[in-house]
PDB file of C-alpha atoms in Angstrom:
ATOM      1  CA  MET Y  12      28.392  -8.431  25.404  1.00 75.00           C
ATOM      2  CA  ARG Y  13      31.314  -8.192  22.987  1.00 79.00           C
ATOM      3  CA  ALA Y  14      29.485 -10.463  20.544  1.00 80.00           C
ATOM      4  CA  LEU Y  15      26.431  -8.188  20.627  1.00 84.00           C
ATOM      5  CA  LEU Y  16      28.538  -5.085  20.014  1.00 86.00           C
ATOM      6  CA  ASN Y  17      30.233  -6.815  17.080  1.00 87.00           C
ATOM      7  CA  ILE Y  18      26.865  -7.758  15.584  1.00 86.00           C
ATOM      8  CA  LEU Y  19      25.630  -4.181  15.878  1.00 88.00           C
ATOM      9  CA  LYS Y  20      28.858  -2.931  14.336  1.00 88.00           C
ATOM     10  CA  GLU Y  21      28.408  -5.312  11.401  1.00 86.00           C
ATOM     11  CA  GLN Y  22      24.898  -3.988  10.849  1.00 89.00           C
ATOM     12  CA  VAL Y  23      26.070  -0.383  10.793  1.00 89.00           C
ATOM     13  CA  ASN Y  24      29.056  -1.059   8.539  1.00 88.00           C
ATOM     14  CA  SER Y  25      26.914  -3.108   6.139  1.00 85.00           C
ATOM     15  CA  PHE Y  26      23.939  -0.744   6.107  1.00 89.00           C
ATOM     16  CA  TYR Y  27      24.369   0.346   2.480  1.00 88.00           C
ATOM     17  CA  LEU Y  28      24.891  -3.252   1.317  1.00 86.00           C
ATOM     18  CA  ILE Y  29      21.818  -4.410   3.251  1.00 87.00           C
ATOM     19  CA  GLN Y  30      19.683  -1.779   1.504  1.00 89.00           C
ATOM     20  CA  ARG Y  31      20.960  -2.790  -1.943  1.00 87.00           C
ATOM     21  CA  LEU Y  32      20.390  -6.490  -1.315  1.00 85.00           C
ATOM     22  CA  ALA Y  33      16.937  -5.829   0.161  1.00 86.00           C
ATOM     23  CA  LYS Y  34      15.816  -3.975  -2.959  1.00 83.00           C
ATOM     24  CA  PHE Y  35      17.265  -6.712  -5.154  1.00 83.00           C
ATOM     25  CA  GLN Y  36      15.454  -9.374  -3.101  1.00 81.00           C
ATOM     26  CA  LEU Y  37      12.219  -7.431  -3.436  1.00 78.00           C
ATOM     27  CA  ARG Y  38      12.558  -7.437  -7.223  1.00 78.00           C
ATOM     28  CA  ILE Y  39      13.327 -11.162  -7.249  1.00 78.00           C
ATOM     29  CA  ASP Y  40      10.250 -11.954  -5.149  1.00 73.00           C
ATOM     30  CA  ASN Y  41       7.964 -10.149  -7.604  1.00 70.00           C
ATOM     31  CA  GLN Y  42       9.650 -10.479 -10.985  1.00 71.00           C
ATOM     32  CA  SER Y  43       7.404 -13.326 -12.189  1.00 70.00           C
ATOM     33  CA  ASN Y  44       4.151 -11.518 -11.289  1.00 65.00           C
ATOM     34  CA  TYR Y  45       2.347  -9.351 -13.833  1.00 67.00           C
ATOM     35  CA  LEU Y  46       1.361  -6.866 -11.147  1.00 64.00           C
ATOM     36  CA  GLY Y  47       4.815  -6.993  -9.595  1.00 64.00           C
ATOM     37  CA  PHE Y  48       5.206  -5.036  -6.363  1.00 67.00           C
ATOM     38  CA  LEU Y  49       1.454  -4.352  -6.150  1.00 74.00           C
ATOM     39  CA  TRP Y  50       1.037  -7.877  -4.775  1.00 74.00           C
ATOM     40  CA  GLU Y  51       2.901  -6.749  -1.660  1.00 74.00           C
ATOM     41  CA  ILE Y  52      -0.223  -4.708  -0.902  1.00 79.00           C
ATOM     42  CA  LEU Y  53      -2.924  -6.725  -2.678  1.00 80.00           C
ATOM     43  CA  ASN Y  54      -2.120 -10.019  -0.962  1.00 80.00           C
ATOM     44  CA  PRO Y  55      -2.387  -8.602   2.593  1.00 83.00           C
ATOM     45  CA  ALA Y  56      -5.475  -6.624   1.554  1.00 82.00           C
ATOM     46  CA  ILE Y  57      -7.220  -9.814   0.422  1.00 85.00           C
ATOM     47  CA  GLN Y  58      -6.330 -11.551   3.699  1.00 84.00           C
ATOM     48  CA  MET Y  59      -7.504  -8.581   5.773  1.00 84.00           C
ATOM     49  CA  ALA Y  60     -10.829  -8.545   3.902  1.00 83.00           C
ATOM     50  CA  MET Y  61     -11.238 -12.249   4.649  1.00 85.00           C
ATOM     51  CA  TYR Y  62     -10.452 -11.740   8.362  1.00 82.00           C
ATOM     52  CA  TRP Y  63     -12.926  -8.851   8.560  1.00 80.00           C
ATOM     53  CA  PHE Y  64     -15.668 -10.917   6.918  1.00 80.00           C
ATOM     54  CA  ILE Y  65     -15.187 -13.921   9.213  1.00 79.00           C
ATOM     55  CA  PHE Y  66     -14.253 -12.328  12.539  1.00 76.00           C
ATOM     56  CA  GLY Y  67     -15.982  -8.988  12.091  1.00 69.00           C
ATOM     57  CA  TYR Y  68     -19.099  -9.473  10.006  1.00 68.00           C
ATOM     58  CA  ILE Y  69     -20.046 -13.101  10.725  1.00 71.00           C
ATOM     59  CA  MET Y  70     -18.858 -13.513  14.329  1.00 68.00           C
ATOM     60  CA  ARG Y  71     -19.233  -9.982  15.710  1.00 63.00           C
ATOM     61  CA  ARG Y  72     -21.763  -8.347  13.381  1.00 62.00           C
ATOM     62  CA  ASN Y  73     -19.401  -5.359  13.224  1.00 68.00           C
ATOM     63  CA  ASP Y  74     -19.794  -4.591  16.928  1.00 74.00           C
ATOM     64  CA  PRO Y  75     -17.388  -1.784  17.934  1.00 76.00           C
ATOM     65  CA  VAL Y  76     -14.279  -2.612  19.967  1.00 77.00           C
ATOM     66  CA  ASP Y  77     -13.312  -0.027  22.593  1.00 76.00           C
ATOM     67  CA  GLY Y  78     -15.565   2.439  20.798  1.00 78.00           C
ATOM     68  CA  LEU Y  79     -13.835   1.894  17.451  1.00 82.00           C
ATOM     69  CA  PRO Y  80     -15.317   0.331  14.296  1.00 85.00           C
ATOM     70  CA  TYR Y  81     -14.133  -3.266  14.170  1.00 84.00           C
ATOM     71  CA  ALA Y  82     -12.705  -2.906  10.649  1.00 85.00           C
ATOM     72  CA  PHE Y  83     -10.426  -0.010  11.690  1.00 88.00           C
ATOM     73  CA  TRP Y  84      -9.545  -1.665  15.000  1.00 89.00           C
ATOM     74  CA  MET Y  85      -8.523  -4.845  13.182  1.00 87.00           C
ATOM     75  CA  LEU Y  86      -6.634  -3.032  10.394  1.00 89.00           C
ATOM     76  CA  ALA Y  87      -4.491  -1.099  12.867  1.00 88.00           C
ATOM     77  CA  GLY Y  88      -3.680  -4.201  14.895  1.00 87.00           C
ATOM     78  CA  ILE Y  89      -2.876  -6.438  11.944  1.00 91.00           C
ATOM     79  CA  SER Y  90      -0.905  -3.860   9.940  1.00 88.00           C
ATOM     80  CA  PHE Y  91       2.496  -5.018  11.192  1.00 91.00           C
ATOM     81  CA  TRP Y  92       1.749  -8.751  11.228  1.00 93.00           C
ATOM     82  CA  PHE Y  93       2.393  -9.497   7.561  1.00 91.00           C
ATOM     83  CA  PHE Y  94       5.864  -7.977   7.831  1.00 92.00           C
ATOM     84  CA  PHE Y  95       6.589  -9.639  11.164  1.00 93.00           C
ATOM     85  CA  ASN Y  96       5.418 -13.089  10.088  1.00 92.00           C
ATOM     86  CA  LYS Y  97       7.214 -13.141   6.725  1.00 91.00           C
ATOM     87  CA  SER Y  98      10.397 -11.661   8.177  1.00 93.00           C
ATOM     88  CA  ILE Y  99      10.774 -14.341  10.816  1.00 94.00           C
ATOM     89  CA  LEU Y 100       9.735 -17.243   8.578  1.00 92.00           C
ATOM     90  CA  GLN Y 101      12.045 -16.280   5.717  1.00 90.00           C
ATOM     91  CA  GLY Y 102      14.753 -14.749   7.864  1.00 89.00           C
ATOM     92  CA  SER Y 103      15.001 -17.873  10.006  1.00 91.00           C
ATOM     93  CA  LYS Y 104      16.013 -19.995   7.023  1.00 89.00           C
ATOM     94  CA  SER Y 105      18.048 -17.290   5.288  1.00 86.00           C
ATOM     95  CA  ILE Y 106      21.530 -18.303   6.446  1.00 85.00           C
ATOM     96  CA  TYR Y 107      21.350 -21.941   5.412  1.00 84.00           C
ATOM     97  CA  GLN Y 108      19.689 -20.943   2.119  1.00 80.00           C
ATOM     98  CA  LYS Y 109      22.144 -18.153   1.237  1.00 78.00           C
ATOM     99  CA  TYR Y 110      25.322 -19.444   2.884  1.00 71.00           C
ATOM    100  CA  SER Y 111      26.736 -21.070  -0.257  1.00 70.00           C
ATOM    101  CA  MET Y 112      26.458 -17.730  -2.081  1.00 70.00           C
ATOM    102  CA  VAL Y 113      28.603 -15.799   0.420  1.00 63.00           C
ATOM    103  CA  ALA Y 114      30.807 -18.523   1.926  1.00 58.00           C
ATOM    104  CA  LYS Y 115      33.910 -17.343   0.040  1.00 61.00           C
ATOM    105  CA  MET Y 116      33.125 -13.632   0.234  1.00 64.00           C
ATOM    106  CA  ASN Y 117      34.083 -11.046   2.805  1.00 69.00           C
ATOM    107  CA  PHE Y 118      30.479 -10.730   3.868  1.00 74.00           C
ATOM    108  CA  PRO Y 119      29.165 -10.610   7.471  1.00 81.00           C
ATOM    109  CA  LEU Y 120      26.778 -13.526   7.891  1.00 83.00           C
ATOM    110  CA  SER Y 121      24.671 -11.541  10.349  1.00 84.00           C
ATOM    111  CA  ALA Y 122      23.697  -9.270   7.449  1.00 87.00           C
ATOM    112  CA  ILE Y 123      21.930 -12.118   5.625  1.00 88.00           C
ATOM    113  CA  PRO Y 124      18.798 -12.156   7.810  1.00 90.00           C
ATOM    114  CA  SER Y 125      18.997  -8.348   7.953  1.00 92.00           C
ATOM    115  CA  TYR Y 126      18.516  -7.811   4.234  1.00 91.00           C
ATOM    116  CA  ILE Y 127      15.722 -10.383   4.110  1.00 91.00           C
ATOM    117  CA  ILE Y 128      13.949  -8.504   6.909  1.00 94.00           C
ATOM    118  CA  MET Y 129      14.602  -5.170   5.224  1.00 93.00           C
ATOM    119  CA  SER Y 130      13.046  -6.361   1.967  1.00 90.00           C
ATOM    120  CA  LYS Y 131       9.850  -7.143   3.882  1.00 91.00           C
ATOM    121  CA  TYR Y 132      10.126  -3.862   5.766  1.00 93.00           C
ATOM    122  CA  TYR Y 133       9.798  -1.847   2.558  1.00 89.00           C
ATOM    123  CA  SER Y 134       6.560  -3.697   1.794  1.00 88.00           C
ATOM    124  CA  HIS Y 135       5.348  -3.018   5.337  1.00 91.00           C
ATOM    125  CA  LEU Y 136       5.872   0.718   4.963  1.00 92.00           C
ATOM    126  CA  PHE Y 137       3.883   0.816   1.708  1.00 90.00           C
ATOM    127  CA  LEU Y 138       1.060  -1.246   3.248  1.00 90.00           C
ATOM    128  CA  LEU Y 139       1.004   0.947   6.339  1.00 92.00           C
ATOM    129  CA  GLY Y 140       0.784   4.026   4.127  1.00 91.00           C
ATOM    130  CA  ALA Y 141      -2.226   2.553   2.314  1.00 90.00           C
ATOM    131  CA  ILE Y 142      -3.926   1.757   5.653  1.00 91.00           C
ATOM    132  CA  MET Y 143      -3.312   5.307   6.867  1.00 92.00           C
ATOM    133  CA  VAL Y 144      -5.056   6.679   3.767  1.00 92.00           C
ATOM    134  CA  VAL Y 145      -8.053   4.448   4.538  1.00 90.00           C
ATOM    135  CA  PHE Y 146      -8.126   5.838   8.086  1.00 91.00           C
ATOM    136  CA  TRP Y 147      -7.967   9.430   6.832  1.00 92.00           C
ATOM    137  CA  ILE Y 148     -10.935   8.755   4.575  1.00 90.00           C
ATOM    138  CA  GLY Y 149     -12.746   7.273   7.600  1.00 87.00           C
ATOM    139  CA  GLY Y 150     -12.140  10.415   9.687  1.00 85.00           C
ATOM    140  CA  TYR Y 151      -9.051   9.356  11.681  1.00 87.00           C
ATOM    141  CA  TYR Y 152      -6.650  12.108  10.720  1.00 88.00           C
ATOM    142  CA  PRO Y 153      -2.903  12.470  11.431  1.00 86.00           C
ATOM    143  CA  SER Y 154      -2.021  13.663  14.906  1.00 86.00           C
ATOM    144  CA  ILE Y 155       0.994  14.180  17.134  1.00 91.00           C
ATOM    145  CA  HIS Y 156       0.652  10.516  18.134  1.00 88.00           C
ATOM    146  CA  TYR Y 157       2.150   9.606  14.762  1.00 91.00           C
ATOM    147  CA  PHE Y 158       5.491  10.245  16.475  1.00 92.00           C
ATOM    148  CA  GLU Y 159       4.728   7.311  18.762  1.00 92.00           C
ATOM    149  CA  LEU Y 160       3.690   5.280  15.721  1.00 93.00           C
ATOM    150  CA  ILE Y 161       7.166   5.854  14.261  1.00 94.00           C
ATOM    151  CA  ILE Y 162       8.649   4.336  17.420  1.00 94.00           C
ATOM    152  CA  PHE Y 163       6.512   1.215  17.059  1.00 95.00           C
ATOM    153  CA  VAL Y 164       7.286   0.916  13.339  1.00 95.00           C
ATOM    154  CA  LEU Y 165      11.005   0.953  14.162  1.00 95.00           C
ATOM    155  CA  TRP Y 166      10.429  -1.389  17.089  1.00 95.00           C
ATOM    156  CA  SER Y 167       8.776  -3.960  14.822  1.00 95.00           C
ATOM    157  CA  TYR Y 168      12.009  -4.136  12.800  1.00 95.00           C
ATOM    158  CA  ILE Y 169      14.209  -4.368  15.899  1.00 95.00           C
ATOM    159  CA  LEU Y 170      12.090  -7.149  17.385  1.00 95.00           C
ATOM    160  CA  ALA Y 171      12.056  -9.081  14.093  1.00 95.00           C
ATOM    161  CA  PHE Y 172      15.849  -8.796  13.837  1.00 95.00           C
ATOM    162  CA  ALA Y 173      16.379  -9.852  17.466  1.00 94.00           C
ATOM    163  CA  ILE Y 174      14.283 -12.987  16.967  1.00 95.00           C
ATOM    164  CA  THR Y 175      15.686 -13.806  13.532  1.00 94.00           C
ATOM    165  CA  LEU Y 176      19.317 -13.412  14.602  1.00 92.00           C
ATOM    166  CA  LEU Y 177      18.763 -16.292  17.016  1.00 93.00           C
ATOM    167  CA  THR Y 178      16.465 -18.463  14.904  1.00 93.00           C
ATOM    168  CA  SER Y 179      18.527 -18.130  11.704  1.00 90.00           C
ATOM    169  CA  THR Y 180      21.533 -19.470  13.616  1.00 89.00           C
ATOM    170  CA  LEU Y 181      19.716 -22.318  15.334  1.00 89.00           C
ATOM    171  CA  THR Y 182      17.914 -23.351  12.148  1.00 90.00           C
ATOM    172  CA  VAL Y 183      21.257 -24.032  10.481  1.00 87.00           C
ATOM    173  CA  VAL Y 184      22.062 -26.488  13.281  1.00 84.00           C
ATOM    174  CA  VAL Y 185      18.569 -27.972  13.724  1.00 84.00           C
ATOM    175  CA  ARG Y 186      16.633 -27.739  10.463  1.00 82.00           C
ATOM    176  CA  ASP Y 187      13.378 -28.964  12.038  1.00 81.00           C
ATOM    177  CA  LEU Y 188      13.247 -25.767  14.055  1.00 87.00           C
ATOM    178  CA  GLN Y 189      11.743 -24.029  11.024  1.00 86.00           C
ATOM    179  CA  MET Y 190       8.541 -26.039  11.401  1.00 88.00           C
ATOM    180  CA  ILE Y 191       8.354 -25.218  15.111  1.00 91.00           C
ATOM    181  CA  ILE Y 192       8.775 -21.512  14.358  1.00 92.00           C
ATOM    182  CA  GLN Y 193       5.921 -21.624  11.872  1.00 90.00           C
ATOM    183  CA  SER Y 194       3.605 -23.287  14.402  1.00 90.00           C
ATOM    184  CA  VAL Y 195       4.557 -20.863  17.180  1.00 90.00           C
ATOM    185  CA  LEU Y 196       3.877 -17.853  14.957  1.00 91.00           C
ATOM    186  CA  GLN Y 197       0.436 -19.175  14.067  1.00 88.00           C
ATOM    187  CA  ALA Y 198      -0.362 -19.671  17.756  1.00 87.00           C
ATOM    188  CA  MET Y 199       0.904 -16.189  18.672  1.00 87.00           C
ATOM    189  CA  PHE Y 200      -1.250 -14.656  15.948  1.00 87.00           C
ATOM    190  CA  PHE Y 201      -4.488 -16.118  17.281  1.00 84.00           C
ATOM    191  CA  ILE Y 202      -3.801 -15.513  20.990  1.00 83.00           C
ATOM    192  CA  SER Y 203      -2.815 -11.890  20.339  1.00 83.00           C
ATOM    193  CA  PRO Y 204      -5.309  -8.988  20.280  1.00 82.00           C
ATOM    194  CA  ILE Y 205      -5.205  -8.713  16.503  1.00 83.00           C
ATOM    195  CA  LEU Y 206      -8.539 -10.177  15.393  1.00 81.00           C
ATOM    196  CA  TRP Y 207     -10.428 -10.241  18.682  1.00 78.00           C
ATOM    197  CA  ASP Y 208     -10.663  -8.353  21.961  1.00 71.00           C
ATOM    198  CA  ARG Y 209     -10.128 -10.596  24.964  1.00 64.00           C
ATOM    199  CA  SER Y 210     -10.845  -8.008  27.664  1.00 59.00           C
ATOM    200  CA  GLY Y 211     -13.603  -9.272  29.900  1.00 59.00           C
ATOM    201  CA  SER Y 212     -13.582 -12.722  28.320  1.00 69.00           C
ATOM    202  CA  LEU Y 213     -10.593 -14.177  30.174  1.00 70.00           C
ATOM    203  CA  PRO Y 214      -9.504 -14.229  33.824  1.00 76.00           C
ATOM    204  CA  GLU Y 215      -7.323 -11.287  34.787  1.00 76.00           C
ATOM    205  CA  TRP Y 216      -4.350 -13.491  35.673  1.00 74.00           C
ATOM    206  CA  LEU Y 217      -4.456 -15.106  32.234  1.00 76.00           C
ATOM    207  CA  GLN Y 218      -4.660 -11.723  30.530  1.00 77.00           C
ATOM    208  CA  SER Y 219      -1.531 -10.666  32.443  1.00 78.00           C
ATOM    209  CA  ILE Y 220       0.330 -13.719  31.150  1.00 80.00           C
ATOM    210  CA  LEU Y 221      -0.777 -13.154  27.552  1.00 81.00           C
ATOM    211  CA  MET Y 222       0.447  -9.550  27.767  1.00 83.00           C
ATOM    212  CA  LEU Y 223       3.988 -10.954  27.918  1.00 87.00           C
ATOM    213  CA  ASN Y 224       3.584 -11.816  24.249  1.00 89.00           C
ATOM    214  CA  PRO Y 225       5.568  -9.058  22.430  1.00 92.00           C
ATOM    215  CA  ILE Y 226       2.950  -9.013  19.653  1.00 92.00           C
ATOM    216  CA  TYR Y 227       0.465  -7.678  22.236  1.00 89.00           C
ATOM    217  CA  PHE Y 228       2.679  -4.612  22.737  1.00 92.00           C
ATOM    218  CA  LEU Y 229       3.063  -4.008  19.009  1.00 93.00           C
ATOM    219  CA  ALA Y 230      -0.604  -4.459  18.091  1.00 91.00           C
ATOM    220  CA  ASN Y 231      -1.850  -2.048  20.741  1.00 91.00           C
ATOM    221  CA  GLY Y 232       1.012   0.360  20.037  1.00 92.00           C
ATOM    222  CA  TYR Y 233       0.048   0.622  16.387  1.00 94.00           C
ATOM    223  CA  ARG Y 234      -3.574   1.195  17.410  1.00 92.00           C
ATOM    224  CA  ALA Y 235      -2.536   3.939  19.810  1.00 90.00           C
ATOM    225  CA  GLY Y 236      -0.598   5.771  17.110  1.00 90.00           C
ATOM    226  CA  LEU Y 237      -3.204   5.362  14.393  1.00 90.00           C
ATOM    227  CA  LEU Y 238      -6.564   5.430  16.179  1.00 88.00           C
ATOM    228  CA  THR Y 239      -6.910   5.826  19.944  1.00 81.00           C
ATOM    229  CA  GLN Y 240      -4.436   8.736  20.186  1.00 79.00           C
ATOM    230  CA  GLU Y 241      -3.024   7.819  23.580  1.00 84.00           C
ATOM    231  CA  TRP Y 242       0.591   7.805  24.709  1.00 90.00           C
ATOM    232  CA  TYR Y 243       0.687   4.041  24.986  1.00 91.00           C
ATOM    233  CA  ILE Y 244       4.349   3.780  25.969  1.00 92.00           C
ATOM    234  CA  ILE Y 245       3.912   6.255  28.821  1.00 90.00           C
ATOM    235  CA  ASN Y 246       0.623   4.817  30.069  1.00 91.00           C
ATOM    236  CA  ASN Y 247       2.050   1.291  29.938  1.00 91.00           C
ATOM    237  CA  TRP Y 248       5.654   1.985  30.873  1.00 91.00           C
ATOM    238  CA  GLU Y 249       6.052  -1.319  32.748  1.00 93.00           C
ATOM    239  CA  LEU Y 250       5.087  -3.240  29.611  1.00 92.00           C
ATOM    240  CA  ALA Y 251       7.411  -1.045  27.536  1.00 93.00           C
ATOM    241  CA  LEU Y 252      10.351  -1.744  29.864  1.00 95.00           C
ATOM    242  CA  TYR Y 253       9.590  -5.472  29.722  1.00 95.00           C
ATOM    243  CA  ASN Y 254       9.669  -5.451  25.923  1.00 95.00           C
ATOM    244  CA  VAL Y 255      12.920  -3.475  25.852  1.00 95.00           C
ATOM    245  CA  GLY Y 256      14.480  -5.981  28.240  1.00 95.00           C
ATOM    246  CA  LEU Y 257      13.152  -8.894  26.183  1.00 95.00           C
ATOM    247  CA  VAL Y 258      14.741  -7.558  22.985  1.00 95.00           C
ATOM    248  CA  ILE Y 259      18.080  -6.939  24.710  1.00 94.00           C
ATOM    249  CA  ILE Y 260      18.089 -10.516  26.027  1.00 95.00           C
ATOM    250  CA  LEU Y 261      17.167 -11.928  22.604  1.00 94.00           C
ATOM    251  CA  LEU Y 262      19.911  -9.873  20.939  1.00 94.00           C
ATOM    252  CA  TRP Y 263      22.479 -10.990  23.505  1.00 94.00           C
ATOM    253  CA  ILE Y 264      21.562 -14.675  23.222  1.00 93.00           C
ATOM    254  CA  GLY Y 265      21.307 -14.475  19.438  1.00 91.00           C
ATOM    255  CA  SER Y 266      24.697 -12.786  19.061  1.00 91.00           C
ATOM    256  CA  LYS Y 267      26.356 -15.318  21.387  1.00 90.00           C
ATOM    257  CA  ALA Y 268      24.852 -18.226  19.442  1.00 89.00           C
ATOM    258  CA  HIS Y 269      25.723 -16.644  16.098  1.00 86.00           C
ATOM    259  CA  TYR Y 270      29.400 -16.183  16.977  1.00 84.00           C
ATOM    260  CA  LYS Y 271      29.594 -19.635  18.500  1.00 84.00           C
ATOM    261  CA  PHE Y 272      28.371 -21.401  15.358  1.00 82.00           C
ATOM    262  CA  ARG Y 273      29.214 -19.055  12.472  1.00 77.00           C
ATOM    263  CA  HIS Y 274      32.602 -20.674  11.844  1.00 76.00           C
ATOM    264  CA  ARG Y 275      30.934 -24.101  11.760  1.00 71.00           C
ATOM    265  CA  PHE Y 276      28.036 -23.267   9.443  1.00 70.00           C
ATOM    266  CA  SER Y 277      29.779 -25.025   6.566  1.00 65.00           C
ATOM    267  CA  ASP Y 278      29.632 -28.282   8.553  1.00 60.00           C
ATOM    268  CA  PHE Y 279      25.853 -28.062   8.914  1.00 61.00           C
ATOM    269  CA  VAL Y 280      24.827 -26.665   5.532  1.00 60.00           C
TER     270      VAL Y 280
END
């Protein structure tokens, strides 16, 4: 537990530095593009249009899902995915990529994946704002349930950090893990209720198992805050407690692994 407390302390003490590095990373990622930061919204928008055309128009003929237009249902569920996917993929390889830059500096190594995640988080907030405008135009106006949406937006960052703290450490030791992470994320995307509704199409016991996927909690939480206007955390408190416990376990394991190997990173890089 001491390792976890130290990690959290490093995040708090390095908060200002993390913000500065995140903004700098965001500029680096887009400096060679003519449209610059706009690609942080345009690229996901193009992918979402493609998913709607294939899964919504061709496969479903725009049939409603839970009484909601498929396009809105899909947009709400997928809104966090681009941040989550990029954060874990790039955050997982951040330490071994950036280690040589900070090896001789008084810089907490746990802050490296943090600023990578934060740079993607800024893009997520802008994309989410654009999606909210689309919903307002479509008649889904702001409500008190936006307070619950704020919780899920913060939770997406916490979950990404918990996973990346562990994977960024293990990837330094076992470089092939990066390929496994990429494959697992692709599988989690397609078995999660982001592009399709599995209710009624799978046995109940299998649905219960798939609910253990933390992406399930996030996708439906975003939908609750943006569209369905239900108190999802309260109505599904068992699932909420499970996800809180899962993050605590991931943070504890990740912090233990990080402190065990951080003084040996130079041997693996």
